[in-house]
Amino acid sequence: MTIERLGGIMFENRTPGETAMGSKKYTPTISTQEFDAIATELRNALKSKYDASKSDADRPPPNPATKGAFDHMPELDSKTVAKWSSTVKNHIGCKLDPGFIRKGGYDSFDDFWADMQPKLHSSCPEAVGNEAANEEGLAP
């Protein structure tokens, strides 16, 4: 990251993947192998959030006067996905990186998972904690 000054205004230039709070904020505390083991559990937790959002009792009933006006809207919008960050954190140990969320949303939950699962998997380190020390020959 570099800070540049142009006149009286300062600009912050970040490299791709760099966050304001540092990369640890969005780095999972589980390894890729552990992610593979909990991926189904995470998918099910997120699917239940999706189902709950679709059956929200506070949603107004459809209005015939506006039929078709919102057909261009995605089935699953990016703001709803961002609200699921705590569920992701409960499973992988870090918040959901907003950069992983597709702008414009998703056509379905399956479309979301097909896009998000590889991103979450690749964000996991190969090894964490004692696993990393063992791989580097540092563990006793």
PDB file of N, CA and C in Angstrom, residues 10-117:
ATOM      1  N   MET A  10      -5.039  13.380   0.139  1.00  0.00           N
ATOM      2  CA  MET A  10      -4.206  12.174   0.193  1.00  0.00           C
ATOM      3  C   MET A  10      -4.984  11.007  -0.404  1.00  0.00           C
ATOM      4  N   PHE A  11      -4.288  10.187  -1.159  1.00  0.00           N
ATOM      5  CA  PHE A  11      -4.887   9.022  -1.780  1.00  0.00           C
ATOM      6  C   PHE A  11      -4.205   7.773  -1.254  1.00  0.00           C
ATOM      7  N   GLU A  12      -4.982   6.721  -1.083  1.00  0.00           N
ATOM      8  CA  GLU A  12      -4.443   5.446  -0.633  1.00  0.00           C
ATOM      9  C   GLU A  12      -4.531   4.485  -1.808  1.00  0.00           C
ATOM     10  N   ASN A  13      -3.401   3.945  -2.219  1.00  0.00           N
ATOM     11  CA  ASN A  13      -3.367   2.995  -3.327  1.00  0.00           C
ATOM     12  C   ASN A  13      -3.107   1.605  -2.772  1.00  0.00           C
ATOM     13  N   ARG A  14      -4.016   0.699  -3.015  1.00  0.00           N
ATOM     14  CA  ARG A  14      -3.864  -0.666  -2.531  1.00  0.00           C
ATOM     15  C   ARG A  14      -3.621  -1.600  -3.694  1.00  0.00           C
ATOM     16  N   THR A  15      -2.866  -2.633  -3.416  1.00  0.00           N
ATOM     17  CA  THR A  15      -2.688  -3.675  -4.408  1.00  0.00           C
ATOM     18  C   THR A  15      -3.910  -4.581  -4.365  1.00  0.00           C
ATOM     19  N   PRO A  16      -4.219  -5.304  -5.443  1.00  0.00           N
ATOM     20  CA  PRO A  16      -5.392  -6.188  -5.441  1.00  0.00           C
ATOM     21  C   PRO A  16      -5.322  -7.175  -4.281  1.00  0.00           C
ATOM     22  N   GLY A  17      -6.455  -7.359  -3.609  1.00  0.00           N
ATOM     23  CA  GLY A  17      -6.538  -8.293  -2.498  1.00  0.00           C
ATOM     24  C   GLY A  17      -6.165  -7.683  -1.159  1.00  0.00           C
ATOM     25  N   GLU A  18      -5.667  -6.454  -1.159  1.00  0.00           N
ATOM     26  CA  GLU A  18      -5.286  -5.797   0.088  1.00  0.00           C
ATOM     27  C   GLU A  18      -6.501  -5.074   0.649  1.00  0.00           C
ATOM     28  N   THR A  19      -6.740  -5.195   1.947  1.00  0.00           N
ATOM     29  CA  THR A  19      -7.898  -4.571   2.571  1.00  0.00           C
ATOM     30  C   THR A  19      -7.447  -3.439   3.470  1.00  0.00           C
ATOM     31  N   ALA A  20      -8.394  -2.605   3.867  1.00  0.00           N
ATOM     32  CA  ALA A  20      -8.073  -1.467   4.724  1.00  0.00           C
ATOM     33  C   ALA A  20      -7.548  -1.916   6.084  1.00  0.00           C
ATOM     34  N   MET A  21      -8.051  -2.977   6.602  1.00  0.00           N
ATOM     35  CA  MET A  21      -7.660  -3.445   7.924  1.00  0.00           C
ATOM     36  C   MET A  21      -6.556  -4.493   7.851  1.00  0.00           C
ATOM     37  N   GLY A  22      -6.048  -4.781   6.693  1.00  0.00           N
ATOM     38  CA  GLY A  22      -5.029  -5.816   6.542  1.00  0.00           C
ATOM     39  C   GLY A  22      -5.665  -7.109   6.098  1.00  0.00           C
ATOM     40  N   SER A  23      -4.858  -8.006   5.599  1.00  0.00           N
ATOM     41  CA  SER A  23      -5.387  -9.223   5.005  1.00  0.00           C
ATOM     42  C   SER A  23      -5.926 -10.212   6.030  1.00  0.00           C
ATOM     43  N   LYS A  24      -5.537 -10.093   7.307  1.00  0.00           N
ATOM     44  CA  LYS A  24      -5.982 -11.061   8.312  1.00  0.00           C
ATOM     45  C   LYS A  24      -7.480 -10.992   8.563  1.00  0.00           C
ATOM     46  N   LYS A  25      -8.086  -9.834   8.325  1.00  0.00           N
ATOM     47  CA  LYS A  25      -9.523  -9.688   8.552  1.00  0.00           C
ATOM     48  C   LYS A  25     -10.335 -10.685   7.716  1.00  0.00           C
ATOM     49  N   TYR A  26      -9.830 -11.002   6.535  1.00  0.00           N
ATOM     50  CA  TYR A  26     -10.549 -11.889   5.632  1.00  0.00           C
ATOM     51  C   TYR A  26      -9.775 -13.174   5.346  1.00  0.00           C
ATOM     52  N   THR A  27      -8.868 -13.558   6.246  1.00  0.00           N
ATOM     53  CA  THR A  27      -8.125 -14.799   6.075  1.00  0.00           C
ATOM     54  C   THR A  27      -8.706 -15.867   6.981  1.00  0.00           C
ATOM     55  N   PRO A  28      -9.223 -16.941   6.413  1.00  0.00           N
ATOM     56  CA  PRO A  28      -9.803 -18.012   7.234  1.00  0.00           C
ATOM     57  C   PRO A  28      -8.789 -18.606   8.205  1.00  0.00           C
ATOM     58  N   THR A  29      -9.299 -19.062   9.338  1.00  0.00           N
ATOM     59  CA  THR A  29      -8.445 -19.696  10.341  1.00  0.00           C
ATOM     60  C   THR A  29      -8.449 -21.212  10.197  1.00  0.00           C
ATOM     61  N   ILE A  30      -9.015 -21.688   9.101  1.00  0.00           N
ATOM     62  CA  ILE A  30      -9.020 -23.123   8.823  1.00  0.00           C
ATOM     63  C   ILE A  30      -8.257 -23.379   7.529  1.00  0.00           C
ATOM     64  N   SER A  31      -7.741 -24.578   7.401  1.00  0.00           N
ATOM     65  CA  SER A  31      -6.986 -24.935   6.192  1.00  0.00           C
ATOM     66  C   SER A  31      -7.939 -25.340   5.069  1.00  0.00           C
ATOM     67  N   THR A  32      -7.378 -25.515   3.890  1.00  0.00           N
ATOM     68  CA  THR A  32      -8.197 -25.952   2.760  1.00  0.00           C
ATOM     69  C   THR A  32      -8.800 -27.330   3.025  1.00  0.00           C
ATOM     70  N   GLN A  33      -8.044 -28.197   3.704  1.00  0.00           N
ATOM     71  CA  GLN A  33      -8.572 -29.530   4.032  1.00  0.00           C
ATOM     72  C   GLN A  33      -9.738 -29.418   5.012  1.00  0.00           C
ATOM     73  N   GLU A  34      -9.612 -28.533   5.994  1.00  0.00           N
ATOM     74  CA  GLU A  34     -10.705 -28.337   6.945  1.00  0.00           C
ATOM     75  C   GLU A  34     -11.909 -27.713   6.252  1.00  0.00           C
ATOM     76  N   PHE A  35     -11.656 -26.808   5.296  1.00  0.00           N
ATOM     77  CA  PHE A  35     -12.756 -26.217   4.543  1.00  0.00           C
ATOM     78  C   PHE A  35     -13.513 -27.295   3.784  1.00  0.00           C
ATOM     79  N   ASP A  36     -12.781 -28.194   3.139  1.00  0.00           N
ATOM     80  CA  ASP A  36     -13.426 -29.286   2.401  1.00  0.00           C
ATOM     81  C   ASP A  36     -14.331 -30.095   3.322  1.00  0.00           C
ATOM     82  N   ALA A  37     -13.895 -30.280   4.577  1.00  0.00           N
ATOM     83  CA  ALA A  37     -14.669 -31.080   5.526  1.00  0.00           C
ATOM     84  C   ALA A  37     -15.945 -30.372   5.986  1.00  0.00           C
ATOM     85  N   ILE A  38     -15.919 -29.023   6.052  1.00  0.00           N
ATOM     86  CA  ILE A  38     -17.094 -28.299   6.550  1.00  0.00           C
ATOM     87  C   ILE A  38     -17.893 -27.606   5.442  1.00  0.00           C
ATOM     88  N   ALA A  39     -17.498 -27.759   4.201  1.00  0.00           N
ATOM     89  CA  ALA A  39     -18.156 -27.057   3.094  1.00  0.00           C
ATOM     90  C   ALA A  39     -19.653 -27.364   3.028  1.00  0.00           C
ATOM     91  N   THR A  40     -20.032 -28.612   3.212  1.00  0.00           N
ATOM     92  CA  THR A  40     -21.448 -28.981   3.154  1.00  0.00           C
ATOM     93  C   THR A  40     -22.213 -28.337   4.307  1.00  0.00           C
ATOM     94  N   GLU A  41     -21.602 -28.334   5.483  1.00  0.00           N
ATOM     95  CA  GLU A  41     -22.229 -27.710   6.651  1.00  0.00           C
ATOM     96  C   GLU A  41     -22.408 -26.203   6.425  1.00  0.00           C
ATOM     97  N   LEU A  42     -21.393 -25.552   5.871  1.00  0.00           N
ATOM     98  CA  LEU A  42     -21.479 -24.115   5.570  1.00  0.00           C
ATOM     99  C   LEU A  42     -22.550 -23.861   4.519  1.00  0.00           C
ATOM    100  N   ARG A  43     -22.576 -24.678   3.481  1.00  0.00           N
ATOM    101  CA  ARG A  43     -23.591 -24.512   2.432  1.00  0.00           C
ATOM    102  C   ARG A  43     -24.987 -24.628   3.024  1.00  0.00           C
ATOM    103  N   ASN A  44     -25.201 -25.622   3.883  1.00  0.00           N
ATOM    104  CA  ASN A  44     -26.514 -25.814   4.505  1.00  0.00           C
ATOM    105  C   ASN A  44     -26.904 -24.625   5.388  1.00  0.00           C
ATOM    106  N   ALA A  45     -25.935 -24.070   6.132  1.00  0.00           N
ATOM    107  CA  ALA A  45     -26.213 -22.916   6.981  1.00  0.00           C
ATOM    108  C   ALA A  45     -26.600 -21.705   6.129  1.00  0.00           C
ATOM    109  N   LEU A  46     -25.881 -21.492   5.032  1.00  0.00           N
ATOM    110  CA  LEU A  46     -26.193 -20.376   4.151  1.00  0.00           C
ATOM    111  C   LEU A  46     -27.513 -20.598   3.419  1.00  0.00           C
ATOM    112  N   LYS A  47     -27.794 -21.851   3.069  1.00  0.00           N
ATOM    113  CA  LYS A  47     -29.072 -22.174   2.400  1.00  0.00           C
ATOM    114  C   LYS A  47     -30.242 -21.897   3.331  1.00  0.00           C
ATOM    115  N   SER A  48     -30.068 -22.177   4.626  1.00  0.00           N
ATOM    116  CA  SER A  48     -31.157 -21.891   5.571  1.00  0.00           C
ATOM    117  C   SER A  48     -31.351 -20.380   5.705  1.00  0.00           C
ATOM    118  N   LYS A  49     -30.272 -19.596   5.641  1.00  0.00           N
ATOM    119  CA  LYS A  49     -30.392 -18.133   5.645  1.00  0.00           C
ATOM    120  C   LYS A  49     -31.146 -17.670   4.396  1.00  0.00           C
ATOM    121  N   TYR A  50     -30.812 -18.270   3.260  1.00  0.00           N
ATOM    122  CA  TYR A  50     -31.478 -17.937   2.001  1.00  0.00           C
ATOM    123  C   TYR A  50     -32.965 -18.263   2.090  1.00  0.00           C
ATOM    124  N   ASP A  51     -33.284 -19.460   2.563  1.00  0.00           N
ATOM    125  CA  ASP A  51     -34.688 -19.868   2.686  1.00  0.00           C
ATOM    126  C   ASP A  51     -35.454 -18.944   3.625  1.00  0.00           C
ATOM    127  N   ALA A  52     -34.812 -18.547   4.726  1.00  0.00           N
ATOM    128  CA  ALA A  52     -35.458 -17.641   5.681  1.00  0.00           C
ATOM    129  C   ALA A  52     -35.714 -16.278   5.038  1.00  0.00           C
ATOM    130  N   SER A  53     -34.792 -15.821   4.204  1.00  0.00           N
ATOM    131  CA  SER A  53     -34.980 -14.520   3.558  1.00  0.00           C
ATOM    132  C   SER A  53     -36.122 -14.566   2.546  1.00  0.00           C
ATOM    133  N   LYS A  54     -36.362 -15.732   1.973  1.00  0.00           N
ATOM    134  CA  LYS A  54     -37.438 -15.870   0.993  1.00  0.00           C
ATOM    135  C   LYS A  54     -38.805 -16.041   1.660  1.00  0.00           C
ATOM    136  N   SER A  55     -38.831 -16.507   2.905  1.00  0.00           N
ATOM    137  CA  SER A  55     -40.103 -16.719   3.595  1.00  0.00           C
ATOM    138  C   SER A  55     -40.312 -15.685   4.690  1.00  0.00           C
ATOM    139  N   ASP A  56     -39.692 -14.524   4.540  1.00  0.00           N
ATOM    140  CA  ASP A  56     -39.789 -13.458   5.532  1.00  0.00           C
ATOM    141  C   ASP A  56     -41.243 -13.015   5.676  1.00  0.00           C
ATOM    142  N   ALA A  57     -41.775 -13.093   6.905  1.00  0.00           N
ATOM    143  CA  ALA A  57     -43.171 -12.736   7.167  1.00  0.00           C
ATOM    144  C   ALA A  57     -43.401 -11.230   7.014  1.00  0.00           C
ATOM    145  N   ASP A  58     -42.345 -10.439   7.131  1.00  0.00           N
ATOM    146  CA  ASP A  58     -42.481  -8.988   7.017  1.00  0.00           C
ATOM    147  C   ASP A  58     -42.507  -8.494   5.573  1.00  0.00           C
ATOM    148  N   ARG A  59     -42.239  -9.407   4.639  1.00  0.00           N
ATOM    149  CA  ARG A  59     -42.279  -9.003   3.234  1.00  0.00           C
ATOM    150  C   ARG A  59     -43.706  -8.670   2.833  1.00  0.00           C
ATOM    151  N   PRO A  60     -43.881  -7.583   2.116  1.00  0.00           N
ATOM    152  CA  PRO A  60     -45.237  -7.253   1.666  1.00  0.00           C
ATOM    153  C   PRO A  60     -45.696  -8.240   0.597  1.00  0.00           C
ATOM    154  N   PRO A  61     -46.998  -8.466   0.511  1.00  0.00           N
ATOM    155  CA  PRO A  61     -47.496  -9.384  -0.527  1.00  0.00           C
ATOM    156  C   PRO A  61     -47.273  -8.769  -1.910  1.00  0.00           C
ATOM    157  N   PRO A  62     -47.203  -9.613  -2.949  1.00  0.00           N
ATOM    158  CA  PRO A  62     -47.020  -9.090  -4.305  1.00  0.00           C
ATOM    159  C   PRO A  62     -48.134  -8.115  -4.679  1.00  0.00           C
ATOM    160  N   ASN A  63     -47.782  -7.098  -5.396  1.00  0.00           N
ATOM    161  CA  ASN A  63     -48.733  -6.089  -5.823  1.00  0.00           C
ATOM    162  C   ASN A  63     -48.960  -6.239  -7.324  1.00  0.00           C
ATOM    163  N   PRO A  64     -50.188  -6.548  -7.748  1.00  0.00           N
ATOM    164  CA  PRO A  64     -50.448  -6.728  -9.182  1.00  0.00           C
ATOM    165  C   PRO A  64     -50.111  -5.485 -10.019  1.00  0.00           C
ATOM    166  N   ALA A  65     -50.178  -4.309  -9.421  1.00  0.00           N
ATOM    167  CA  ALA A  65     -49.910  -3.076 -10.159  1.00  0.00           C
ATOM    168  C   ALA A  65     -48.433  -2.958 -10.555  1.00  0.00           C
ATOM    169  N   THR A  66     -47.559  -3.614  -9.809  1.00  0.00           N
ATOM    170  CA  THR A  66     -46.124  -3.530 -10.112  1.00  0.00           C
ATOM    171  C   THR A  66     -45.588  -4.811 -10.736  1.00  0.00           C
ATOM    172  N   LYS A  67     -46.485  -5.691 -11.170  1.00  0.00           N
ATOM    173  CA  LYS A  67     -46.052  -6.951 -11.771  1.00  0.00           C
ATOM    174  C   LYS A  67     -45.135  -6.673 -12.961  1.00  0.00           C
ATOM    175  N   GLY A  68     -43.969  -7.308 -12.941  1.00  0.00           N
ATOM    176  CA  GLY A  68     -43.004  -7.160 -14.017  1.00  0.00           C
ATOM    177  C   GLY A  68     -42.024  -6.014 -13.819  1.00  0.00           C
ATOM    178  N   ALA A  69     -42.326  -5.100 -12.905  1.00  0.00           N
ATOM    179  CA  ALA A  69     -41.452  -3.945 -12.703  1.00  0.00           C
ATOM    180  C   ALA A  69     -40.101  -4.344 -12.119  1.00  0.00           C
ATOM    181  N   PHE A  70     -40.071  -5.441 -11.390  1.00  0.00           N
ATOM    182  CA  PHE A  70     -38.841  -5.847 -10.736  1.00  0.00           C
ATOM    183  C   PHE A  70     -38.285  -7.165 -11.273  1.00  0.00           C
ATOM    184  N   ASP A  71     -38.672  -7.515 -12.487  1.00  0.00           N
ATOM    185  CA  ASP A  71     -38.213  -8.768 -13.090  1.00  0.00           C
ATOM    186  C   ASP A  71     -36.710  -8.781 -13.332  1.00  0.00           C
ATOM    187  N   HIS A  72     -36.107  -7.615 -13.448  1.00  0.00           N
ATOM    188  CA  HIS A  72     -34.667  -7.535 -13.702  1.00  0.00           C
ATOM    189  C   HIS A  72     -33.843  -7.758 -12.432  1.00  0.00           C
ATOM    190  N   MET A  73     -34.500  -7.775 -11.286  1.00  0.00           N
ATOM    191  CA  MET A  73     -33.790  -7.935 -10.008  1.00  0.00           C
ATOM    192  C   MET A  73     -33.328  -9.383  -9.847  1.00  0.00           C
ATOM    193  N   PRO A  74     -32.138  -9.581  -9.280  1.00  0.00           N
ATOM    194  CA  PRO A  74     -31.661 -10.952  -9.079  1.00  0.00           C
ATOM    195  C   PRO A  74     -32.440 -11.653  -7.965  1.00  0.00           C
ATOM    196  N   GLU A  75     -32.473 -12.940  -8.027  1.00  0.00           N
ATOM    197  CA  GLU A  75     -33.129 -13.742  -6.995  1.00  0.00           C
ATOM    198  C   GLU A  75     -32.448 -13.536  -5.642  1.00  0.00           C
ATOM    199  N   LEU A  76     -31.134 -13.374  -5.663  1.00  0.00           N
ATOM    200  CA  LEU A  76     -30.340 -13.208  -4.445  1.00  0.00           C
ATOM    201  C   LEU A  76     -29.427 -11.998  -4.649  1.00  0.00           C
ATOM    202  N   ASP A  77     -29.738 -10.896  -3.960  1.00  0.00           N
ATOM    203  CA  ASP A  77     -28.949  -9.687  -4.179  1.00  0.00           C
ATOM    204  C   ASP A  77     -27.685  -9.682  -3.324  1.00  0.00           C
ATOM    205  N   SER A  78     -26.728  -8.869  -3.733  1.00  0.00           N
ATOM    206  CA  SER A  78     -25.419  -8.836  -3.071  1.00  0.00           C
ATOM    207  C   SER A  78     -25.519  -8.321  -1.634  1.00  0.00           C
ATOM    208  N   LYS A  79     -26.451  -7.454  -1.335  1.00  0.00           N
ATOM    209  CA  LYS A  79     -26.602  -6.952   0.034  1.00  0.00           C
ATOM    210  C   LYS A  79     -27.036  -8.064   0.987  1.00  0.00           C
ATOM    211  N   THR A  80     -27.907  -8.928   0.522  1.00  0.00           N
ATOM    212  CA  THR A  80     -28.330 -10.057   1.355  1.00  0.00           C
ATOM    213  C   THR A  80     -27.149 -10.973   1.630  1.00  0.00           C
ATOM    214  N   VAL A  81     -26.344 -11.242   0.614  1.00  0.00           N
ATOM    215  CA  VAL A  81     -25.156 -12.090   0.789  1.00  0.00           C
ATOM    216  C   VAL A  81     -24.207 -11.457   1.809  1.00  0.00           C
ATOM    217  N   ALA A  82     -24.021 -10.148   1.745  1.00  0.00           N
ATOM    218  CA  ALA A  82     -23.125  -9.455   2.679  1.00  0.00           C
ATOM    219  C   ALA A  82     -23.599  -9.624   4.121  1.00  0.00           C
ATOM    220  N   LYS A  83     -24.894  -9.713   4.325  1.00  0.00           N
ATOM    221  CA  LYS A  83     -25.438  -9.888   5.675  1.00  0.00           C
ATOM    222  C   LYS A  83     -25.127 -11.272   6.243  1.00  0.00           C
ATOM    223  N   TRP A  84     -24.716 -12.196   5.402  1.00  0.00           N
ATOM    224  CA  TRP A  84     -24.410 -13.558   5.857  1.00  0.00           C
ATOM    225  C   TRP A  84     -22.978 -13.693   6.361  1.00  0.00           C
ATOM    226  N   SER A  85     -22.249 -12.600   6.462  1.00  0.00           N
ATOM    227  CA  SER A  85     -20.842 -12.631   6.852  1.00  0.00           C
ATOM    228  C   SER A  85     -20.615 -13.325   8.191  1.00  0.00           C
ATOM    229  N   SER A  86     -21.522 -13.110   9.156  1.00  0.00           N
ATOM    230  CA  SER A  86     -21.345 -13.731  10.475  1.00  0.00           C
ATOM    231  C   SER A  86     -21.489 -15.250  10.397  1.00  0.00           C
ATOM    232  N   THR A  87     -22.343 -15.732   9.524  1.00  0.00           N
ATOM    233  CA  THR A  87     -22.490 -17.177   9.343  1.00  0.00           C
ATOM    234  C   THR A  87     -21.214 -17.764   8.758  1.00  0.00           C
ATOM    235  N   VAL A  88     -20.637 -17.073   7.800  1.00  0.00           N
ATOM    236  CA  VAL A  88     -19.362 -17.518   7.215  1.00  0.00           C
ATOM    237  C   VAL A  88     -18.287 -17.519   8.296  1.00  0.00           C
ATOM    238  N   LYS A  89     -18.243 -16.449   9.098  1.00  0.00           N
ATOM    239  CA  LYS A  89     -17.235 -16.348  10.157  1.00  0.00           C
ATOM    240  C   LYS A  89     -17.360 -17.498  11.159  1.00  0.00           C
ATOM    241  N   ASN A  90     -18.580 -17.895  11.476  1.00  0.00           N
ATOM    242  CA  ASN A  90     -18.795 -19.001  12.420  1.00  0.00           C
ATOM    243  C   ASN A  90     -18.212 -20.316  11.900  1.00  0.00           C
ATOM    244  N   HIS A  91     -18.090 -20.442  10.598  1.00  0.00           N
ATOM    245  CA  HIS A  91     -17.599 -21.690  10.009  1.00  0.00           C
ATOM    246  C   HIS A  91     -16.128 -21.663   9.618  1.00  0.00           C
ATOM    247  N   ILE A  92     -15.646 -20.525   9.103  1.00  0.00           N
ATOM    248  CA  ILE A  92     -14.261 -20.508   8.628  1.00  0.00           C
ATOM    249  C   ILE A  92     -13.351 -19.590   9.434  1.00  0.00           C
ATOM    250  N   GLY A  93     -13.916 -18.866  10.400  1.00  0.00           N
ATOM    251  CA  GLY A  93     -13.097 -18.069  11.299  1.00  0.00           C
ATOM    252  C   GLY A  93     -12.789 -16.661  10.845  1.00  0.00           C
ATOM    253  N   CYS A  94     -13.401 -16.207   9.762  1.00  0.00           N
ATOM    254  CA  CYS A  94     -13.211 -14.815   9.319  1.00  0.00           C
ATOM    255  C   CYS A  94     -14.477 -14.364   8.609  1.00  0.00           C
ATOM    256  N   LYS A  95     -14.611 -13.047   8.526  1.00  0.00           N
ATOM    257  CA  LYS A  95     -15.758 -12.490   7.824  1.00  0.00           C
ATOM    258  C   LYS A  95     -15.665 -12.778   6.326  1.00  0.00           C
ATOM    259  N   LEU A  96     -16.792 -12.680   5.690  1.00  0.00           N
ATOM    260  CA  LEU A  96     -16.861 -12.839   4.238  1.00  0.00           C
ATOM    261  C   LEU A  96     -16.259 -11.609   3.582  1.00  0.00           C
ATOM    262  N   ASP A  97     -15.274 -11.809   2.741  1.00  0.00           N
ATOM    263  CA  ASP A  97     -14.625 -10.709   2.030  1.00  0.00           C
ATOM    264  C   ASP A  97     -15.639 -10.117   1.047  1.00  0.00           C
ATOM    265  N   PRO A  98     -15.995  -8.840   1.192  1.00  0.00           N
ATOM    266  CA  PRO A  98     -16.980  -8.246   0.283  1.00  0.00           C
ATOM    267  C   PRO A  98     -16.539  -8.303  -1.182  1.00  0.00           C
ATOM    268  N   GLY A  99     -15.240  -8.378  -1.413  1.00  0.00           N
ATOM    269  CA  GLY A  99     -14.740  -8.475  -2.783  1.00  0.00           C
ATOM    270  C   GLY A  99     -15.103  -9.784  -3.462  1.00  0.00           C
ATOM    271  N   PHE A 100     -15.477 -10.794  -2.675  1.00  0.00           N
ATOM    272  CA  PHE A 100     -15.881 -12.084  -3.231  1.00  0.00           C
ATOM    273  C   PHE A 100     -17.313 -12.056  -3.762  1.00  0.00           C
ATOM    274  N   ILE A 101     -18.109 -11.103  -3.298  1.00  0.00           N
ATOM    275  CA  ILE A 101     -19.529 -11.055  -3.649  1.00  0.00           C
ATOM    276  C   ILE A 101     -19.696 -10.455  -5.041  1.00  0.00           C
ATOM    277  N   ARG A 102     -20.406 -11.162  -5.891  1.00  0.00           N
ATOM    278  CA  ARG A 102     -20.623 -10.702  -7.266  1.00  0.00           C
ATOM    279  C   ARG A 102     -21.535  -9.480  -7.277  1.00  0.00           C
ATOM    280  N   LYS A 103     -21.075  -8.428  -7.903  1.00  0.00           N
ATOM    281  CA  LYS A 103     -21.902  -7.231  -8.043  1.00  0.00           C
ATOM    282  C   LYS A 103     -23.101  -7.577  -8.902  1.00  0.00           C
ATOM    283  N   GLY A 104     -24.261  -7.159  -8.462  1.00  0.00           N
ATOM    284  CA  GLY A 104     -25.474  -7.441  -9.211  1.00  0.00           C
ATOM    285  C   GLY A 104     -26.231  -8.645  -8.701  1.00  0.00           C
ATOM    286  N   GLY A 105     -25.615  -9.431  -7.826  1.00  0.00           N
ATOM    287  CA  GLY A 105     -26.305 -10.557  -7.222  1.00  0.00           C
ATOM    288  C   GLY A 105     -26.208 -11.854  -8.001  1.00  0.00           C
ATOM    289  N   TYR A 106     -27.096 -12.774  -7.648  1.00  0.00           N
ATOM    290  CA  TYR A 106     -27.078 -14.133  -8.193  1.00  0.00           C
ATOM    291  C   TYR A 106     -28.478 -14.542  -8.641  1.00  0.00           C
ATOM    292  N   ASP A 107     -28.522 -15.407  -9.643  1.00  0.00           N
ATOM    293  CA  ASP A 107     -29.800 -15.865 -10.178  1.00  0.00           C
ATOM    294  C   ASP A 107     -30.497 -16.870  -9.267  1.00  0.00           C
ATOM    295  N   SER A 108     -29.720 -17.562  -8.432  1.00  0.00           N
ATOM    296  CA  SER A 108     -30.284 -18.569  -7.525  1.00  0.00           C
ATOM    297  C   SER A 108     -29.265 -18.859  -6.433  1.00  0.00           C
ATOM    298  N   PHE A 109     -29.681 -19.629  -5.434  1.00  0.00           N
ATOM    299  CA  PHE A 109     -28.738 -19.997  -4.390  1.00  0.00           C
ATOM    300  C   PHE A 109     -27.638 -20.871  -4.970  1.00  0.00           C
ATOM    301  N   ASP A 110     -27.983 -21.778  -5.870  1.00  0.00           N
ATOM    302  CA  ASP A 110     -26.971 -22.644  -6.484  1.00  0.00           C
ATOM    303  C   ASP A 110     -25.953 -21.830  -7.294  1.00  0.00           C
ATOM    304  N   ASP A 111     -26.420 -20.783  -7.958  1.00  0.00           N
ATOM    305  CA  ASP A 111     -25.524 -19.883  -8.681  1.00  0.00           C
ATOM    306  C   ASP A 111     -24.572 -19.204  -7.697  1.00  0.00           C
ATOM    307  N   PHE A 112     -25.107 -18.764  -6.567  1.00  0.00           N
ATOM    308  CA  PHE A 112     -24.283 -18.154  -5.515  1.00  0.00           C
ATOM    309  C   PHE A 112     -23.218 -19.127  -5.025  1.00  0.00           C
ATOM    310  N   TRP A 113     -23.619 -20.339  -4.680  1.00  0.00           N
ATOM    311  CA  TRP A 113     -22.674 -21.304  -4.102  1.00  0.00           C
ATOM    312  C   TRP A 113     -21.607 -21.713  -5.129  1.00  0.00           C
ATOM    313  N   ALA A 114     -22.009 -21.863  -6.375  1.00  0.00           N
ATOM    314  CA  ALA A 114     -21.040 -22.218  -7.421  1.00  0.00           C
ATOM    315  C   ALA A 114     -19.991 -21.122  -7.601  1.00  0.00           C
ATOM    316  N   ASP A 115     -20.371 -19.882  -7.367  1.00  0.00           N
ATOM    317  CA  ASP A 115     -19.431 -18.767  -7.472  1.00  0.00           C
ATOM    318  C   ASP A 115     -18.613 -18.600  -6.182  1.00  0.00           C
ATOM    319  N   MET A 116     -19.254 -18.739  -5.028  1.00  0.00           N
ATOM    320  CA  MET A 116     -18.615 -18.425  -3.750  1.00  0.00           C
ATOM    321  C   MET A 116     -17.729 -19.546  -3.209  1.00  0.00           C
ATOM    322  N   GLN A 117     -18.135 -20.779  -3.364  1.00  0.00           N
ATOM    323  CA  GLN A 117     -17.383 -21.897  -2.771  1.00  0.00           C
ATOM    324  C   GLN A 117     -15.924 -21.932  -3.223  1.00  0.00           C
TER     325      GLN A 117
END
